[in-house]
Amino acid sequence: MSDGTAASTASLLPHGAPDDSGALLFLQTVRRMGVGGLGDAYAVSLLIGAFGLSFRRPLVLTRALMAELARASQRSIMIAPSCCCRMTLAESILLGAVATAREQPAAAHRRLCQLCGVDRALGILSSAQAVAQAFADLGRPIEAA
């Protein structure tokens, strides 16, 4: 790999993927839905494996968040392949926003507005709060690094 390619890759994937199980599960689910659509079977399988019979709530709420991002965003949101051990800037912003959505909603809202290129992202914030609450209630809180 040449130095130019390595620098290019580092600029596209500037952040390491999270070690936290809840954050990593959320990231993987977002990536799968981003590539395979809201009905991606692998995303469902990830959530079933993590939450067992309680998988429906985080699944439906993550789908709602992804749909709201797609509807409201004025920018393309770059996601990395599922196998990638690093994150794009957009993934990092989204993960940080979801991780702080319950305790610091104003900061999360600013991040979501930045991510989507909009002035207001209250629908996305509400979805992010619901996803964060569902993951936390089921023992896999989404925590930012």
Coordinates of N, CA and C in Angstrom, one line a residue:
M1 N 0.8 -1.2 0.0 CA 0.0 0.0 0.0 C 0.9 1.2 0.0
S2 N 0.7 2.2 -0.9 CA 1.5 3.4 -1.0 C 1.1 4.3 0.1
D3 N 2.0 5.3 0.4 CA 1.7 6.3 1.4 C 0.4 7.1 1.1
G4 N 0.2 7.4 -0.2 CA -0.9 8.1 -0.7 C -2.2 7.4 -0.4
T5 N -2.2 6.1 -0.6 CA -3.4 5.3 -0.3 C -3.7 5.2 1.2
A6 N -2.6 5.1 2.0 CA -2.8 5.0 3.4 C -3.3 6.3 4.0
A7 N -2.9 7.4 3.4 CA -3.3 8.7 3.9 C -4.8 8.9 3.5
S8 N -5.1 8.5 2.3 CA -6.5 8.6 1.8 C -7.5 7.8 2.7
T9 N -7.0 6.5 3.0 CA -7.9 5.7 3.9 C -8.0 6.3 5.3
A10 N -6.9 6.8 5.8 CA -7.0 7.4 7.1 C -7.9 8.6 7.1
S11 N -8.0 9.4 6.0 CA -8.9 10.5 6.0 C -10.4 10.1 5.9
L12 N -10.6 9.0 5.2 CA -12.0 8.5 5.1 C -12.5 7.8 6.4
L13 N -11.5 7.2 7.1 CA -11.9 6.4 8.3 C -11.0 6.9 9.5
P14 N -11.3 8.1 9.9 CA -10.4 8.7 10.9 C -10.6 8.2 12.4
H15 N -11.7 7.5 12.6 CA -12.0 7.1 14.0 C -12.0 5.5 14.1
G16 N -11.5 5.0 15.3 CA -11.5 3.6 15.6 C -12.9 3.2 15.9
A17 N -13.3 2.0 15.6 CA -14.6 1.5 16.0 C -14.7 1.3 17.5
P18 N -15.8 1.4 18.1 CA -15.9 1.3 19.5 C -15.7 -0.1 20.0
D19 N -15.2 -0.2 21.3 CA -15.0 -1.5 21.9 C -16.3 -1.9 22.7
D20 N -17.0 -0.9 23.1 CA -18.2 -1.1 23.9 C -19.2 -1.9 23.1
S21 N -19.8 -2.9 23.7 CA -20.7 -3.9 23.0 C -21.9 -3.2 22.5
G22 N -22.5 -2.3 23.3 CA -23.8 -1.6 22.8 C -23.5 -0.7 21.6
A23 N -22.4 0.0 21.7 CA -22.0 1.0 20.6 C -21.7 0.2 19.3
L24 N -20.9 -0.9 19.5 CA -20.5 -1.7 18.4 C -21.7 -2.4 17.7
L25 N -22.6 -2.9 18.5 CA -23.8 -3.5 18.0 C -24.7 -2.4 17.2
F26 N -24.8 -1.2 17.8 CA -25.5 -0.2 17.1 C -24.9 0.2 15.8
L27 N -23.5 0.3 15.8 CA -22.8 0.7 14.6 C -23.0 -0.4 13.5
Q28 N -22.9 -1.7 13.9 CA -23.0 -2.8 12.9 C -24.4 -2.8 12.3
T29 N -25.4 -2.6 13.2 CA -26.8 -2.6 12.7 C -27.0 -1.4 11.7
V30 N -26.5 -0.2 12.1 CA -26.6 0.9 11.2 C -26.0 0.6 9.8
R31 N -24.8 0.0 9.9 CA -24.1 -0.3 8.6 C -24.8 -1.3 7.8
R32 N -25.4 -2.3 8.4 CA -26.1 -3.3 7.6 C -27.4 -2.7 7.0
M33 N -28.1 -1.9 7.8 CA -29.3 -1.3 7.3 C -29.0 -0.2 6.2
G34 N -27.9 0.4 6.4 CA -27.4 1.4 5.4 C -27.1 0.8 4.0
V35 N -26.6 -0.4 4.0 CA -26.3 -1.1 2.8 C -27.4 -1.9 2.3
G36 N -28.0 -2.7 3.2 CA -29.0 -3.7 2.8 C -30.5 -3.2 2.9
G37 N -30.7 -2.0 3.4 CA -32.0 -1.5 3.6 C -32.6 -1.8 5.0
L38 N -33.7 -1.2 5.3 CA -34.3 -1.4 6.6 C -34.7 -2.8 7.0
G39 N -34.9 -3.6 6.0 CA -35.3 -5.0 6.2 C -34.1 -6.0 6.2
D40 N -32.9 -5.5 6.2 CA -31.7 -6.3 6.1 C -31.7 -7.5 7.2
A41 N -31.7 -8.7 6.7 CA -31.8 -9.9 7.5 C -30.6 -10.0 8.5
Y42 N -29.4 -9.6 8.1 CA -28.3 -9.7 8.9 C -28.4 -8.7 10.1
A43 N -28.9 -7.5 9.9 CA -29.2 -6.6 10.9 C -30.1 -7.2 12.0
V44 N -31.2 -7.8 11.5 CA -32.1 -8.4 12.4 C -31.5 -9.6 13.2
S45 N -30.6 -10.3 12.5 CA -29.9 -11.4 13.1 C -29.0 -10.9 14.2
L46 N -28.3 -9.8 14.0 CA -27.4 -9.2 15.0 C -28.2 -8.9 16.3
L47 N -29.4 -8.3 16.1 CA -30.2 -7.8 17.2 C -30.8 -9.0 17.9
I48 N -31.2 -10.0 17.2 CA -31.8 -11.3 17.8 C -30.7 -11.9 18.7
G49 N -29.5 -12.0 18.1 CA -28.3 -12.6 18.9 C -28.0 -11.8 20.1
A50 N -28.2 -10.5 20.1 CA -27.8 -9.7 21.3 C -29.0 -9.6 22.3
F51 N -30.2 -9.5 21.8 CA -31.3 -9.2 22.7 C -32.3 -10.4 22.9
G52 N -32.1 -11.5 22.1 CA -33.0 -12.6 22.2 C -34.4 -12.2 21.8
L53 N -35.4 -12.6 22.5 CA -36.8 -12.4 22.1 C -37.2 -10.9 22.3
S54 N -36.4 -10.1 22.9 CA -36.6 -8.7 23.1 C -36.1 -7.8 22.0
F55 N -35.7 -8.4 20.9 CA -35.1 -7.7 19.8 C -36.0 -6.8 19.0
R56 N -37.3 -6.9 19.1 CA -38.2 -6.1 18.3 C -38.1 -4.6 18.5
R57 N -38.1 -4.2 19.8 CA -38.1 -2.8 20.1 C -36.8 -2.1 19.6
P58 N -35.6 -2.6 19.9 CA -34.5 -1.9 19.3 C -34.5 -2.0 17.7
L59 N -35.0 -3.0 17.2 CA -35.0 -3.2 15.7 C -35.9 -2.1 15.1
V60 N -37.1 -2.0 15.6 CA -38.1 -1.0 15.1 C -37.6 0.4 15.3
L61 N -37.0 0.7 16.4 CA -36.6 2.0 16.7 C -35.3 2.4 15.9
T62 N -34.4 1.4 15.7 CA -33.3 1.7 14.8 C -33.7 1.9 13.4
R63 N -34.7 1.1 12.9 CA -35.3 1.3 11.6 C -35.9 2.7 11.5
A64 N -36.6 3.2 12.5 CA -37.2 4.5 12.5 C -36.1 5.6 12.5
L65 N -35.1 5.4 13.2 CA -34.0 6.4 13.2 C -33.3 6.4 11.8
M66 N -33.1 5.3 11.2 CA -32.5 5.3 9.9 C -33.4 5.9 8.8
A67 N -34.7 5.6 8.9 CA -35.7 6.3 8.0 C -35.7 7.8 8.2
E68 N -35.7 8.2 9.4 CA -35.7 9.6 9.7 C -34.4 10.3 9.2
L69 N -33.3 9.7 9.4 CA -32.0 10.2 8.8 C -32.1 10.4 7.3
A70 N -32.6 9.4 6.7 CA -32.8 9.4 5.2 C -33.7 10.5 4.8
R71 N -34.8 10.6 5.5 CA -35.8 11.6 5.1 C -35.3 13.1 5.3
A72 N -34.7 13.3 6.5 CA -34.4 14.7 6.9 C -33.1 15.2 6.4
S73 N -32.1 14.3 6.2 CA -30.8 14.8 5.9 C -30.6 15.4 4.6
Q74 N -29.9 16.5 4.5 CA -29.6 17.2 3.3 C -28.2 16.8 2.7
R75 N -27.5 15.9 3.5 CA -26.2 15.5 3.1 C -26.2 13.9 3.0
S76 N -25.3 13.5 2.2 CA -25.0 12.0 2.2 C -24.3 11.6 3.5
I77 N -24.7 10.5 4.1 CA -24.0 10.1 5.3 C -23.2 8.9 4.9
M78 N -21.9 9.0 5.0 CA -21.0 8.0 4.6 C -20.8 6.9 5.7
I79 N -21.0 5.7 5.3 CA -20.8 4.6 6.2 C -19.8 3.6 5.7
A80 N -19.1 3.0 6.6 CA -18.0 2.0 6.2 C -18.6 0.7 6.0
P81 N -17.9 -0.2 5.4 CA -18.4 -1.6 5.3 C -18.5 -2.3 6.7
S82 N -19.3 -3.2 6.8 CA -19.6 -3.9 8.1 C -18.3 -4.5 8.7
C83 N -17.4 -4.9 7.9 CA -16.2 -5.6 8.4 C -15.1 -4.6 8.8
C84 N -15.3 -3.3 8.6 CA -14.3 -2.3 8.8 C -14.1 -2.1 10.3
C85 N -12.9 -2.0 10.8 CA -12.6 -1.8 12.2 C -12.4 -0.3 12.5
R86 N -12.7 0.5 11.6 CA -12.6 2.0 11.8 C -13.9 2.6 11.4
M87 N -14.2 3.9 11.8 CA -15.4 4.6 11.5 C -15.2 5.8 10.6
T88 N -16.2 6.1 9.8 CA -16.2 7.4 9.1 C -16.5 8.5 10.1
L89 N -16.2 9.7 9.7 CA -16.6 10.9 10.5 C -18.1 10.9 10.8
A90 N -18.9 10.6 9.7 CA -20.4 10.6 9.9 C -20.8 9.5 10.9
E91 N -20.2 8.4 10.9 CA -20.6 7.3 11.8 C -20.2 7.8 13.2
S92 N -19.1 8.4 13.4 CA -18.6 8.9 14.7 C -19.6 9.9 15.2
I93 N -20.0 10.8 14.4 CA -20.9 11.9 14.8 C -22.3 11.2 15.2
L94 N -22.8 10.3 14.4 CA -24.0 9.6 14.7 C -23.9 8.9 16.0
L95 N -22.9 8.1 16.2 CA -22.7 7.3 17.4 C -22.6 8.2 18.6
G96 N -21.9 9.3 18.5 CA -21.8 10.3 19.6 C -23.1 10.9 20.0
A97 N -23.9 11.2 19.0 CA -25.2 11.8 19.2 C -26.1 10.8 19.9
V98 N -26.2 9.6 19.4 CA -27.1 8.6 20.0 C -26.6 8.3 21.5
A99 N -25.3 8.3 21.7 CA -24.8 8.0 23.0 C -25.1 9.1 24.0
T100 N -25.2 10.3 23.6 CA -25.5 11.4 24.5 C -27.0 11.9 24.4
A101 N -27.8 11.3 23.6 CA -29.1 11.8 23.3 C -30.0 11.9 24.6
R102 N -29.9 10.9 25.5 CA -30.7 10.9 26.7 C -30.3 11.9 27.7
E103 N -29.0 12.0 28.0 CA -28.4 12.9 29.1 C -28.1 14.3 28.6
Q104 N -27.7 14.4 27.3 CA -27.3 15.8 26.8 C -28.1 16.0 25.5
P105 N -29.4 16.2 25.5 CA -30.1 16.3 24.2 C -29.7 17.5 23.4
A106 N -29.3 18.6 24.0 CA -28.9 19.8 23.2 C -27.7 19.5 22.4
A107 N -26.7 18.9 23.1 CA -25.4 18.5 22.4 C -25.7 17.5 21.3
A108 N -26.5 16.5 21.6 CA -26.9 15.5 20.6 C -27.6 16.2 19.4
H109 N -28.5 17.1 19.7 CA -29.2 17.8 18.6 C -28.2 18.6 17.7
R110 N -27.2 19.2 18.3 CA -26.2 20.0 17.5 C -25.4 19.0 16.6
R111 N -25.1 17.9 17.2 CA -24.3 16.9 16.4 C -25.2 16.4 15.2
L112 N -26.4 16.1 15.5 CA -27.3 15.6 14.4 C -27.6 16.6 13.3
C113 N -27.7 17.9 13.7 CA -27.8 19.0 12.7 C -26.6 19.1 11.9
Q114 N -25.4 19.0 12.5 CA -24.1 19.0 11.8 C -24.1 17.8 10.8
L115 N -24.4 16.6 11.3 CA -24.4 15.4 10.5 C -25.3 15.6 9.2
C116 N -26.5 16.1 9.4 CA -27.5 16.1 8.4 C -27.5 17.4 7.6
G117 N -26.8 18.4 8.0 CA -26.8 19.7 7.3 C -28.1 20.4 7.4
V118 N -28.8 20.4 8.5 CA -30.1 21.0 8.7 C -30.0 21.9 10.0
D119 N -31.0 22.8 10.1 CA -31.1 23.7 11.3 C -31.8 23.0 12.4
R120 N -32.7 22.1 12.1 CA -33.4 21.5 13.2 C -33.5 20.0 12.9
A121 N -33.3 19.2 13.9 CA -33.3 17.7 13.7 C -34.1 17.1 14.9
L122 N -35.2 17.6 15.3 CA -35.9 17.1 16.4 C -36.5 15.7 16.2
G123 N -36.9 15.4 15.0 CA -37.4 14.1 14.8 C -36.3 13.0 14.9
I124 N -35.1 13.4 14.4 CA -34.0 12.5 14.5 C -33.6 12.4 15.9
L125 N -33.5 13.5 16.6 CA -33.2 13.4 18.1 C -34.1 12.5 18.8
S126 N -35.4 12.6 18.6 CA -36.4 11.8 19.3 C -36.1 10.3 19.0
S127 N -35.8 10.0 17.8 CA -35.5 8.6 17.4 C -34.3 8.2 18.0
A128 N -33.2 9.0 18.1 CA -32.0 8.7 18.7 C -32.2 8.4 20.2
Q129 N -33.0 9.2 20.9 CA -33.2 9.0 22.3 C -33.9 7.7 22.5
A130 N -34.9 7.4 21.7 CA -35.6 6.1 21.8 C -34.7 4.9 21.6
V131 N -33.8 5.0 20.6 CA -32.9 3.9 20.4 C -32.0 3.7 21.6
A132 N -31.4 4.8 22.0 CA -30.5 4.8 23.2 C -31.2 4.2 24.4
Q133 N -32.4 4.6 24.6 CA -33.2 4.0 25.8 C -33.5 2.5 25.6
A134 N -33.8 2.1 24.4 CA -34.1 0.7 24.2 C -32.8 -0.1 24.4
F135 N -31.7 0.3 23.9 CA -30.5 -0.5 24.1 C -30.1 -0.5 25.6
A136 N -30.2 0.6 26.3 CA -29.9 0.7 27.7 C -30.9 -0.2 28.5
D137 N -32.1 -0.2 28.2 CA -33.1 -1.0 28.9 C -32.8 -2.5 28.8
L138 N -32.2 -2.9 27.7 CA -32.0 -4.3 27.4 C -30.5 -4.7 27.7
G139 N -29.9 -3.8 28.5 CA -28.5 -4.2 29.0 C -27.4 -3.9 28.1
R140 N -27.5 -3.2 27.0 CA -26.5 -2.9 26.0 C -26.5 -1.4 25.8
P141 N -26.1 -0.6 26.8 CA -26.2 0.9 26.6 C -25.2 1.3 25.5
I142 N -25.5 2.3 24.7 CA -24.7 2.8 23.7 C -23.8 4.0 24.3
E143 N -22.5 3.7 24.5 CA -21.7 4.7 25.1 C -20.6 5.1 24.1
A144 N -20.4 6.4 24.1 CA -19.3 7.0 23.2 C -18.0 6.7 23.8
A145 N -17.0 6.6 22.9 CA -15.6 6.4 23.4 C -15.0 7.6 24.0

